[in-house]
Amino acid sequence: MTSVTTAPAPRDDVVEDTGARRHALTVAGLCFLAGVAAILLFGLTATSDQVSTLLMNPRGVDTIPDVELPTQIAAFVLGFGAIALGVRALQVVDPKITVFFGGALGLFALALVIWAARDGTGAFYGLIAGSVQRATPIALGAIAGLLCERTGVINIAIEGMMLAAAFGAAITASATGSLWIGLLCGILTGALFGAIHAVISIRYEVDQIVGGTFINIFALGLTSYLTVRVLVEYSHLNQPGTFRPFEIPLLVEIPFLGPLLFSQNVFGFVMFGLVAFLAWALFNTRWGLRVRSVGEHPRAADTVGISVHFIRYRNVILGGMVAGIGGAWFTLGSAGRFDQNMTNGKGFIALAAMIFGRWHPVGALIAALIFGFSEQLNDYLALLDTPIPSEFLLMAPYVVTIVVVAGLVGRPRVPAANGQVYRSGG
Amino acid sequence: MTAPPAEAPAAPPPDVDDPLAGAPHERQPGVAGALREVALGLIGPLLAILTALIVGALIIVFTDPTTLEAWGSFFSAPGTALADSWDLIATSYRALFDSSLGSQRALARTLVQSTPLILVGLSVALAFKAGMFNIGGAGQLIVGAMAAAWIGITFDLPQVVHLPLALVAGVIGGAVWGGIVGFLKARTGAHEVITSIMLNFVALRLLDYALSTDTFRRPGRSDPISPEMPASVRLPEPIDSFRVHLGFLLALLVAWGAWWLLQRTTIGFRMRAVGANPHAARYAGMGVAATTVLSMGIAGGLAGLGGTTILLGSTPRLTGGFFASVGFDAIALALLGRASPIGVVGAGLLFGALQAGSTGMQAQTSTPIDIIFVIQALIILFVAAPAIVRTVWRVKETRLGAGQRFSAGWGAQ
Amino acid sequence: MRVELRGITKRFPGVVANEDVNLVVEPGQVHALLGENGAGKSTLMNVLFGLYRQTEGEVLLDGVPTSFSSPADAIDAGIGMVHQHFMLVPVFTVAENVMLGVEPTSAPGVLDRDAARRRVLELSARHGLDVDPDAMVEDLPVGVQQRVEILKALYREADCLILDEPTAVLTPSEIDDMLGIIRRLADEGRSVIFISHKLREVRAIADTITILRRGRVVDTTTPDESDEQELATAMVGRDVQLVVDRSAASPTDVVLQVSDLRVRDERDQLAVADVSFDVRAGEIVAIAGVQGNGQSELVSAIVGLRRPTAGRVELDGADVTGANPARMVELGVAHVPEDRQRDGLISSFPVSDNLVLNLTGRSPYSRGIRMDRRAIRENAERLVQDFDIRTSSIDAAVGTLSGGNQQKVIVGREMSHTERLLVLSQPTRGLDVGSIQYIHHRIVEARDQGLAVLLNSSELDEVLALADRVIVMYRGGVIGEVSGDEATRDSVGMLMAGARA
């Protein structure tokens, strides 16, 4: 063999316009924006003698002292913290710098929370606990979505699946008088709708977005129809009651986190359990490896003897079941009755959380907590008479999701085969 | 030609393929051929509608308490159960028909109902042609209606100026909302389904907010409802005894315009090319990004106009959630009309009739209006999955054509 | 393992892909399956691997009739297949890809990654494959990815190995390594089926050669009994004229000047590193190289489909760096794209529309925004005639045409408007011999009319037959330039492998 030369080395005196650099600039810019906004909106509008008090305990408990902060200084510190994150983002040109933006946004939110409580008392524990509450159905829906999408089946029908399950759970729990049977029926309803989605997208190869649209409209139409037709007349079929919270002994004694995480009803525990289990199982079990292979490269999975369709059917039905738990939360975990269209877009927020969380269970949970927080912030601010129209806070999850899918802060990596019909050989 | 490359039969279908192009290019010559073509093309949608109505009937029967009781004693009195069921279906669908087409008044209601459906349906259809799934009709029509309402409330002008101005504002409002989706897709590759779902909710919140401000809220009231639009922006009803406003005529005109744009102009050619194969369009120097923004802008404008015709026609007040459901109905009817302007007009008339009729049906038989949405959902399913209809009716494959694909997965960019 | 295919016929709706194929592969042998694109080689192997079910005939393993309903059955029976398009999950590690489907577990359902990793290391060492089990597959060069595919088969203890066009994406030196690995695998007693359309490799490695044409076996022979010309004739079905009839070039002014061009690919990796060259009117300049060495990105940047990150592109002395494709068409540049299905045509549109795909904005095909349907039809009728495009009608969807005729639609369209520079990427890939000859003839004709022609081809034969000058690319840079007269298989091949002459 003759000598093999190495690749022609590029000259290093050429300035290039690369994507990574633009990305870093965007992230840094957004961090600066958050920091400057915190300083201008909160730091400069507070006076130096104002003090914010944050309550750190649930009602009737005082394991840790409440926090008192000088409003103005806190806002300045948090604002400059966000700016510092922006500076740091410019120094490390790395695809993962998106977390810097998340951090800056978090600091901004904290500044808002402290500022709103100036010369007053903010229910900080209540804010966080309420966020966890509101995050529960969102996280469950997001998990339902990612179970489907990790195998390459798009699921925009989380809303419809949850709504149908909420109805099914309410009516059976009322009829049998057992919340557990109601929950079971909610799960089965979810499984049924999951199976419908699976059959129309896998067996009939219907465009998965069209199929999802069908399920959403169908579930809304059917539950509304049945509500008017049945529940109005037989109102005893719409009194399921709700699951009571229970505590896990010892763990609940942990300050702040104890009551937050270990005193909940069954839905909260199931949600955290599922997130933890799936975060492990997707990456460390045979099931997870096969699921991900089918979502990324179904033909590769097929050629090593894995049945693509079986894996997809199974996961879409599993996803439906998880959506069923999420749906039952509305009737059995929260409201104690069924109302028309009571999911009211939560399924779409769950879809957003799945995307924002990059198809990872922990990411989905974090996203759900953020979205839950932006909803709960309304109540918190309303108690403090803060003049921010609630509509804009309620918009936040949607706007944040648009920012994320637009790749302004790093494009999420989608399962490669998502939405594609798979046919094995003839 | 010898055997195709061996990979071909197993390869998955191309992501984006113009689902509606096959037929027109191999048209048989002559009027007879064309008629035959039309007739064959109608079989699929008609069977889908029929199947959906039958399933709807089953749902009506098996959720009606009295009829259910009759079925409970089916073995002792089978005749009663069957007769009761038939009665129920017959009176329900009869009432549906009577209150949609049974009288001149009913017909007028149907035409008025179908006006926004046609316009928003055209929006979805046009986006389909350009390769995008516009699930954002709801948001676009809300923003369009808000813009028109603002013109209507704020200004005091003679009708010749005020009405056109309000209509244009509606179009612009919707076009901006749709244009954002197109811009995000063109510029960053963000999937239009996700962004437009999100923008739907943003629009709803924006409307809630607007209705809480003094600009839009009715003076002296605290509930979220705007004052009635002044007469100078209302769509006139040219025939005294036939209460159909000009919006319907406008919708038909716009449908013709959409057809002309798509089939006869370079802009339409570009839109269809981008929809059928964005790679080839890019290679051919078509400015895929600009075409995408333009397509979604036009689509949004059509939806905005649809919302505006509701506001300036049948329901002259903005309220919370203002007719957002029309955005979803539009998806169903665009599918049913196979994304062609003439098909959308036909499907829009059908859906208009269903919706106009459902009110009468609820009044006369206590069958809730919501059954219409169930039927619409089923129509989506049966149109999108002709295989199901084929199985039910045992029709040969070629008659109905293959299923349609309208969008690529999140990942495909 | 002795593999026998007996009377295999495979029909798809409307097409017979294989007809009455008989084939015997002995243990310890490399059996080559030779045939043109579309001859039915891959279909036959997909039958053997359980991906397709044969319409007629039977498969015998060590004399026992066997039937597979899925690849899982074939794998269980000891058959391993390395597909032409790699069946690897890009975001998985090597070990994850190798164990997929036969995962070792520590507890029920729980992956035992250590066991898999150890096994990969051991197999990799034993067979000289040199693969890191923890590397992410998407980060590996194609040559290594292919070895991962072989590892997958070995991990499953395959006794019969099917290799579908394994050398298509490799450099000449990687090909030598690969042939060595294949020989060793056979010597250990496995039966190997080697699919290719490259005569030289087949003669170098095979013990037995079976030639397929139009789905049928036309000959079974050995390398000693046949020479390349005979094999080629059997494969194609008639005497092949490998040489294009052309006179010497008479280049004039510089039309295209590329200076220090730098281009990045989708993943922001440097694909073209500071490349400079020129093309004059009246000459054919070929870019040669193993696929994936930056040629595609270079061409994309020249025709305006990809923005260079540095450097200049000049046309007739004017700077056109980063101009969009529409502008390039206006300036008289035509481009026959590499992937005709994806970039060159809209398969659902009629032939007539495809013949003006990038010209609709100009006269006579439109006035203002109105398209002139009659002008478009007239153009289509003329080009269909001129370029001998076989179609039922100019209104037929272009997707219904054969590959050769689809390519003629593109070539016809591009030649109808080019005034200065004609850029062709892989213009004859996957076509039948008749179409290849026709298109070669038109390319030479374009040159003789005074156009500058830039040909990007990874088919060495095509480069040698057409080029007046050959530029060889290796890992994103120009590694050498050879004049058409001096260009030989050896001189260009060495450069393609990265060895400076």
PDB file of N, CA, C and O in Angstrom, chain B residues 360-407:
ATOM      1  N   GLY B 360     -83.224  21.984  15.317  1.00  0.00           N
ATOM      2  CA  GLY B 360     -84.612  21.540  15.225  1.00  0.00           C
ATOM      3  C   GLY B 360     -84.793  20.142  15.785  1.00  0.00           C
ATOM      4  O   GLY B 360     -85.771  19.839  16.466  1.00  0.00           O
ATOM      5  N   MET B 361     -83.797  19.297  15.518  1.00  0.00           N
ATOM      6  CA  MET B 361     -83.884  17.918  15.990  1.00  0.00           C
ATOM      7  C   MET B 361     -83.932  17.882  17.514  1.00  0.00           C
ATOM      8  O   MET B 361     -84.730  17.159  18.104  1.00  0.00           O
ATOM      9  N   GLN B 362     -83.081  18.671  18.149  1.00  0.00           N
ATOM     10  CA  GLN B 362     -83.071  18.665  19.611  1.00  0.00           C
ATOM     11  C   GLN B 362     -84.413  19.162  20.156  1.00  0.00           C
ATOM     12  O   GLN B 362     -84.940  18.598  21.098  1.00  0.00           O
ATOM     13  N   ALA B 363     -84.955  20.218  19.504  1.00  0.00           N
ATOM     14  CA  ALA B 363     -86.224  20.764  19.976  1.00  0.00           C
ATOM     15  C   ALA B 363     -87.343  19.748  19.839  1.00  0.00           C
ATOM     16  O   ALA B 363     -88.157  19.575  20.738  1.00  0.00           O
ATOM     17  N   GLN B 364     -87.364  19.011  18.711  1.00  0.00           N
ATOM     18  CA  GLN B 364     -88.496  18.142  18.451  1.00  0.00           C
ATOM     19  C   GLN B 364     -88.381  16.755  19.084  1.00  0.00           C
ATOM     20  O   GLN B 364     -89.373  16.147  19.444  1.00  0.00           O
ATOM     21  N   THR B 365     -87.151  16.208  19.172  1.00  0.00           N
ATOM     22  CA  THR B 365     -87.033  14.818  19.621  1.00  0.00           C
ATOM     23  C   THR B 365     -86.150  14.658  20.841  1.00  0.00           C
ATOM     24  O   THR B 365     -85.917  13.561  21.293  1.00  0.00           O
ATOM     25  N   SER B 366     -85.612  15.748  21.355  1.00  0.00           N
ATOM     26  CA  SER B 366     -84.691  15.724  22.492  1.00  0.00           C
ATOM     27  C   SER B 366     -83.431  14.916  22.229  1.00  0.00           C
ATOM     28  O   SER B 366     -82.753  14.505  23.152  1.00  0.00           O
ATOM     29  N   THR B 367     -83.127  14.682  20.938  1.00  0.00           N
ATOM     30  CA  THR B 367     -81.813  14.104  20.636  1.00  0.00           C
ATOM     31  C   THR B 367     -80.809  15.247  20.647  1.00  0.00           C
ATOM     32  O   THR B 367     -80.925  16.182  19.867  1.00  0.00           O
ATOM     33  N   PRO B 368     -79.812  15.200  21.550  1.00  0.00           N
ATOM     34  CA  PRO B 368     -78.930  16.359  21.723  1.00  0.00           C
ATOM     35  C   PRO B 368     -78.162  16.711  20.434  1.00  0.00           C
ATOM     36  O   PRO B 368     -77.778  15.827  19.668  1.00  0.00           O
ATOM     37  N   ILE B 369     -77.921  18.008  20.273  1.00  0.00           N
ATOM     38  CA  ILE B 369     -77.183  18.534  19.120  1.00  0.00           C
ATOM     39  C   ILE B 369     -75.845  17.823  18.932  1.00  0.00           C
ATOM     40  O   ILE B 369     -75.391  17.618  17.814  1.00  0.00           O
ATOM     41  N   ASP B 370     -75.238  17.454  20.060  1.00  0.00           N
ATOM     42  CA  ASP B 370     -73.868  16.947  19.997  1.00  0.00           C
ATOM     43  C   ASP B 370     -73.719  15.695  19.140  1.00  0.00           C
ATOM     44  O   ASP B 370     -72.613  15.344  18.749  1.00  0.00           O
ATOM     45  N   ILE B 371     -74.818  15.019  18.844  1.00  0.00           N
ATOM     46  CA  ILE B 371     -74.720  13.834  17.986  1.00  0.00           C
ATOM     47  C   ILE B 371     -74.122  14.220  16.629  1.00  0.00           C
ATOM     48  O   ILE B 371     -73.442  13.418  15.981  1.00  0.00           O
ATOM     49  N   ILE B 372     -74.343  15.476  16.220  1.00  0.00           N
ATOM     50  CA  ILE B 372     -73.804  15.948  14.942  1.00  0.00           C
ATOM     51  C   ILE B 372     -72.279  15.877  14.949  1.00  0.00           C
ATOM     52  O   ILE B 372     -71.646  15.532  13.955  1.00  0.00           O
ATOM     53  N   PHE B 373     -71.674  16.202  16.100  1.00  0.00           N
ATOM     54  CA  PHE B 373     -70.212  16.172  16.145  1.00  0.00           C
ATOM     55  C   PHE B 373     -69.697  14.743  16.084  1.00  0.00           C
ATOM     56  O   PHE B 373     -68.657  14.461  15.513  1.00  0.00           O
ATOM     57  N   VAL B 374     -70.460  13.837  16.698  1.00  0.00           N
ATOM     58  CA  VAL B 374     -70.094  12.426  16.600  1.00  0.00           C
ATOM     59  C   VAL B 374     -70.127  12.003  15.127  1.00  0.00           C
ATOM     60  O   VAL B 374     -69.206  11.346  14.622  1.00  0.00           O
ATOM     61  N   ILE B 375     -71.213  12.411  14.437  1.00  0.00           N
ATOM     62  CA  ILE B 375     -71.334  12.022  13.021  1.00  0.00           C
ATOM     63  C   ILE B 375     -70.209  12.647  12.199  1.00  0.00           C
ATOM     64  O   ILE B 375     -69.592  11.990  11.361  1.00  0.00           O
ATOM     65  N   GLN B 376     -69.891  13.913  12.487  1.00  0.00           N
ATOM     66  CA  GLN B 376     -68.789  14.554  11.752  1.00  0.00           C
ATOM     67  C   GLN B 376     -67.472  13.834  11.982  1.00  0.00           C
ATOM     68  O   GLN B 376     -66.676  13.634  11.064  1.00  0.00           O
ATOM     69  N   ALA B 377     -67.226  13.463  13.229  1.00  0.00           N
ATOM     70  CA  ALA B 377     -65.999  12.736  13.539  1.00  0.00           C
ATOM     71  C   ALA B 377     -65.941  11.435  12.748  1.00  0.00           C
ATOM     72  O   ALA B 377     -64.915  11.080  12.166  1.00  0.00           O
ATOM     73  N   LEU B 378     -67.078  10.740  12.705  1.00  0.00           N
ATOM     74  CA  LEU B 378     -67.101   9.463  11.987  1.00  0.00           C
ATOM     75  C   LEU B 378     -66.870   9.687  10.486  1.00  0.00           C
ATOM     76  O   LEU B 378     -66.226   8.866   9.825  1.00  0.00           O
ATOM     77  N   ILE B 379     -67.381  10.797   9.960  1.00  0.00           N
ATOM     78  CA  ILE B 379     -67.130  11.078   8.544  1.00  0.00           C
ATOM     79  C   ILE B 379     -65.625  11.245   8.304  1.00  0.00           C
ATOM     80  O   ILE B 379     -65.078  10.711   7.352  1.00  0.00           O
ATOM     81  N   ILE B 380     -64.955  11.958   9.200  1.00  0.00           N
ATOM     82  CA  ILE B 380     -63.495  12.097   9.077  1.00  0.00           C
ATOM     83  C   ILE B 380     -62.870  10.717   8.991  1.00  0.00           C
ATOM     84  O   ILE B 380     -62.057  10.423   8.105  1.00  0.00           O
ATOM     85  N   LEU B 381     -63.262   9.856   9.933  1.00  0.00           N
ATOM     86  CA  LEU B 381     -62.648   8.530   9.990  1.00  0.00           C
ATOM     87  C   LEU B 381     -62.888   7.759   8.696  1.00  0.00           C
ATOM     88  O   LEU B 381     -61.964   7.197   8.107  1.00  0.00           O
ATOM     89  N   PHE B 382     -64.135   7.745   8.249  1.00  0.00           N
ATOM     90  CA  PHE B 382     -64.463   6.902   7.100  1.00  0.00           C
ATOM     91  C   PHE B 382     -63.888   7.459   5.801  1.00  0.00           C
ATOM     92  O   PHE B 382     -63.586   6.704   4.887  1.00  0.00           O
ATOM     93  N   VAL B 383     -63.750   8.776   5.720  1.00  0.00           N
ATOM     94  CA  VAL B 383     -63.120   9.330   4.524  1.00  0.00           C
ATOM     95  C   VAL B 383     -61.623   9.034   4.540  1.00  0.00           C
ATOM     96  O   VAL B 383     -61.021   8.699   3.523  1.00  0.00           O
ATOM     97  N   ALA B 384     -61.024   9.151   5.732  1.00  0.00           N
ATOM     98  CA  ALA B 384     -59.579   8.954   5.818  1.00  0.00           C
ATOM     99  C   ALA B 384     -59.211   7.481   5.713  1.00  0.00           C
ATOM    100  O   ALA B 384     -58.106   7.150   5.300  1.00  0.00           O
ATOM    101  N   ALA B 385     -60.108   6.596   6.089  1.00  0.00           N
ATOM    102  CA  ALA B 385     -59.817   5.164   6.038  1.00  0.00           C
ATOM    103  C   ALA B 385     -60.845   4.457   5.167  1.00  0.00           C
ATOM    104  O   ALA B 385     -61.728   3.768   5.669  1.00  0.00           O
ATOM    105  N   PRO B 386     -60.759   4.639   3.843  1.00  0.00           N
ATOM    106  CA  PRO B 386     -61.760   4.020   2.976  1.00  0.00           C
ATOM    107  C   PRO B 386     -61.801   2.499   3.130  1.00  0.00           C
ATOM    108  O   PRO B 386     -62.828   1.879   2.846  1.00  0.00           O
ATOM    109  N   ALA B 387     -60.716   1.925   3.633  1.00  0.00           N
ATOM    110  CA  ALA B 387     -60.704   0.475   3.801  1.00  0.00           C
ATOM    111  C   ALA B 387     -61.810   0.011   4.743  1.00  0.00           C
ATOM    112  O   ALA B 387     -62.386  -1.055   4.561  1.00  0.00           O
ATOM    113  N   ILE B 388     -62.108   0.833   5.755  1.00  0.00           N
ATOM    114  CA  ILE B 388     -63.159   0.451   6.694  1.00  0.00           C
ATOM    115  C   ILE B 388     -64.501   0.414   5.958  1.00  0.00           C
ATOM    116  O   ILE B 388     -65.265  -0.539   6.070  1.00  0.00           O
ATOM    117  N   VAL B 389     -64.752   1.463   5.168  1.00  0.00           N
ATOM    118  CA  VAL B 389     -66.008   1.523   4.421  1.00  0.00           C
ATOM    119  C   VAL B 389     -66.090   0.365   3.425  1.00  0.00           C
ATOM    120  O   VAL B 389     -67.132  -0.262   3.259  1.00  0.00           O
ATOM    121  N   ARG B 390     -64.928   0.090   2.791  1.00  0.00           N
ATOM    122  CA  ARG B 390     -64.901  -1.035   1.847  1.00  0.00           C
ATOM    123  C   ARG B 390     -65.304  -2.327   2.522  1.00  0.00           C
ATOM    124  O   ARG B 390     -66.076  -3.112   1.990  1.00  0.00           O
ATOM    125  N   THR B 391     -64.771  -2.530   3.722  1.00  0.00           N
ATOM    126  CA  THR B 391     -65.091  -3.762   4.421  1.00  0.00           C
ATOM    127  C   THR B 391     -66.575  -3.819   4.742  1.00  0.00           C
ATOM    128  O   THR B 391     -67.224  -4.848   4.548  1.00  0.00           O
ATOM    129  N   VAL B 392     -67.122  -2.697   5.202  1.00  0.00           N
ATOM    130  CA  VAL B 392     -68.529  -2.675   5.597  1.00  0.00           C
ATOM    131  C   VAL B 392     -69.431  -2.938   4.395  1.00  0.00           C
ATOM    132  O   VAL B 392     -70.383  -3.716   4.469  1.00  0.00           O
ATOM    133  N   TRP B 393     -69.113  -2.285   3.264  1.00  0.00           N
ATOM    134  CA  TRP B 393     -70.026  -2.345   2.119  1.00  0.00           C
ATOM    135  C   TRP B 393     -69.571  -3.316   1.039  1.00  0.00           C
ATOM    136  O   TRP B 393     -70.189  -3.421   0.000  1.00  0.00           O
ATOM    137  N   ARG B 394     -68.418  -3.954   1.263  1.00  0.00           N
ATOM    138  CA  ARG B 394     -67.890  -4.927   0.307  1.00  0.00           C
ATOM    139  C   ARG B 394     -67.753  -4.332  -1.106  1.00  0.00           C
ATOM    140  O   ARG B 394     -68.264  -4.869  -2.080  1.00  0.00           O
ATOM    141  N   VAL B 395     -67.130  -3.165  -1.166  1.00  0.00           N
ATOM    142  CA  VAL B 395     -66.886  -2.510  -2.447  1.00  0.00           C
ATOM    143  C   VAL B 395     -65.460  -2.810  -2.877  1.00  0.00           C
ATOM    144  O   VAL B 395     -64.568  -2.967  -2.048  1.00  0.00           O
ATOM    145  N   LYS B 396     -65.250  -2.893  -4.174  1.00  0.00           N
ATOM    146  CA  LYS B 396     -63.907  -3.157  -4.695  1.00  0.00           C
ATOM    147  C   LYS B 396     -62.980  -1.987  -4.409  1.00  0.00           C
ATOM    148  O   LYS B 396     -63.382  -0.838  -4.403  1.00  0.00           O
ATOM    149  N   GLU B 397     -61.721  -2.296  -4.258  1.00  0.00           N
ATOM    150  CA  GLU B 397     -60.726  -1.303  -3.856  1.00  0.00           C
ATOM    151  C   GLU B 397     -60.644  -0.110  -4.795  1.00  0.00           C
ATOM    152  O   GLU B 397     -60.643   1.031  -4.384  1.00  0.00           O
ATOM    153  N   THR B 398     -60.583  -0.410  -6.109  1.00  0.00           N
ATOM    154  CA  THR B 398     -60.317   0.662  -7.071  1.00  0.00           C
ATOM    155  C   THR B 398     -61.375   1.750  -7.045  1.00  0.00           C
ATOM    156  O   THR B 398     -61.120   2.880  -7.405  1.00  0.00           O
ATOM    157  N   ARG B 399     -62.595   1.378  -6.624  1.00  0.00           N
ATOM    158  CA  ARG B 399     -63.670   2.349  -6.648  1.00  0.00           C
ATOM    159  C   ARG B 399     -63.441   3.504  -5.681  1.00  0.00           C
ATOM    160  O   ARG B 399     -63.895   4.607  -5.882  1.00  0.00           O
ATOM    161  N   LEU B 400     -62.788   3.205  -4.581  1.00  0.00           N
ATOM    162  CA  LEU B 400     -62.698   4.228  -3.552  1.00  0.00           C
ATOM    163  C   LEU B 400     -61.326   4.871  -3.447  1.00  0.00           C
ATOM    164  O   LEU B 400     -61.170   5.885  -2.797  1.00  0.00           O
ATOM    165  N   GLY B 401     -60.352   4.273  -4.082  1.00  0.00           N
ATOM    166  CA  GLY B 401     -59.025   4.876  -3.994  1.00  0.00           C
ATOM    167  C   GLY B 401     -58.377   4.575  -2.660  1.00  0.00           C
ATOM    168  O   GLY B 401     -59.004   4.072  -1.737  1.00  0.00           O
ATOM    169  N   ALA B 402     -57.118   4.895  -2.602  1.00  0.00           N
ATOM    170  CA  ALA B 402     -56.370   4.591  -1.395  1.00  0.00           C
ATOM    171  C   ALA B 402     -56.591   5.679  -0.357  1.00  0.00           C
ATOM    172  O   ALA B 402     -57.192   6.699  -0.624  1.00  0.00           O
ATOM    173  N   GLY B 403     -56.099   5.440   0.841  1.00  0.00           N
ATOM    174  CA  GLY B 403     -56.190   6.439   1.891  1.00  0.00           C
ATOM    175  C   GLY B 403     -55.334   7.644   1.558  1.00  0.00           C
ATOM    176  O   GLY B 403     -54.504   7.597   0.677  1.00  0.00           O
ATOM    177  N   GLN B 404     -55.587   8.717   2.260  1.00  0.00           N
ATOM    178  CA  GLN B 404     -54.861   9.943   1.951  1.00  0.00           C
ATOM    179  C   GLN B 404     -53.851  10.235   3.041  1.00  0.00           C
ATOM    180  O   GLN B 404     -54.067   9.938   4.193  1.00  0.00           O
ATOM    181  N   ARG B 405     -52.771  10.832   2.637  1.00  0.00           N
ATOM    182  CA  ARG B 405     -51.808  11.312   3.613  1.00  0.00           C
ATOM    183  C   ARG B 405     -51.705  12.819   3.464  1.00  0.00           C
ATOM    184  O   ARG B 405     -51.580  13.331   2.379  1.00  0.00           O
ATOM    185  N   PHE B 406     -51.776  13.509   4.567  1.00  0.00           N
ATOM    186  CA  PHE B 406     -51.764  14.958   4.461  1.00  0.00           C
ATOM    187  C   PHE B 406     -50.572  15.602   5.114  1.00  0.00           C
ATOM    188  O   PHE B 406     -50.267  16.740   4.865  1.00  0.00           O
ATOM    189  N   SER B 407     -49.914  14.897   5.961  1.00  0.00           N
ATOM    190  CA  SER B 407     -48.835  15.588   6.646  1.00  0.00           C
ATOM    191  C   SER B 407     -47.732  14.602   6.959  1.00  0.00           C
ATOM    192  O   SER B 407     -47.945  13.408   7.060  1.00  0.00           O
TER     193      SER B 407
END
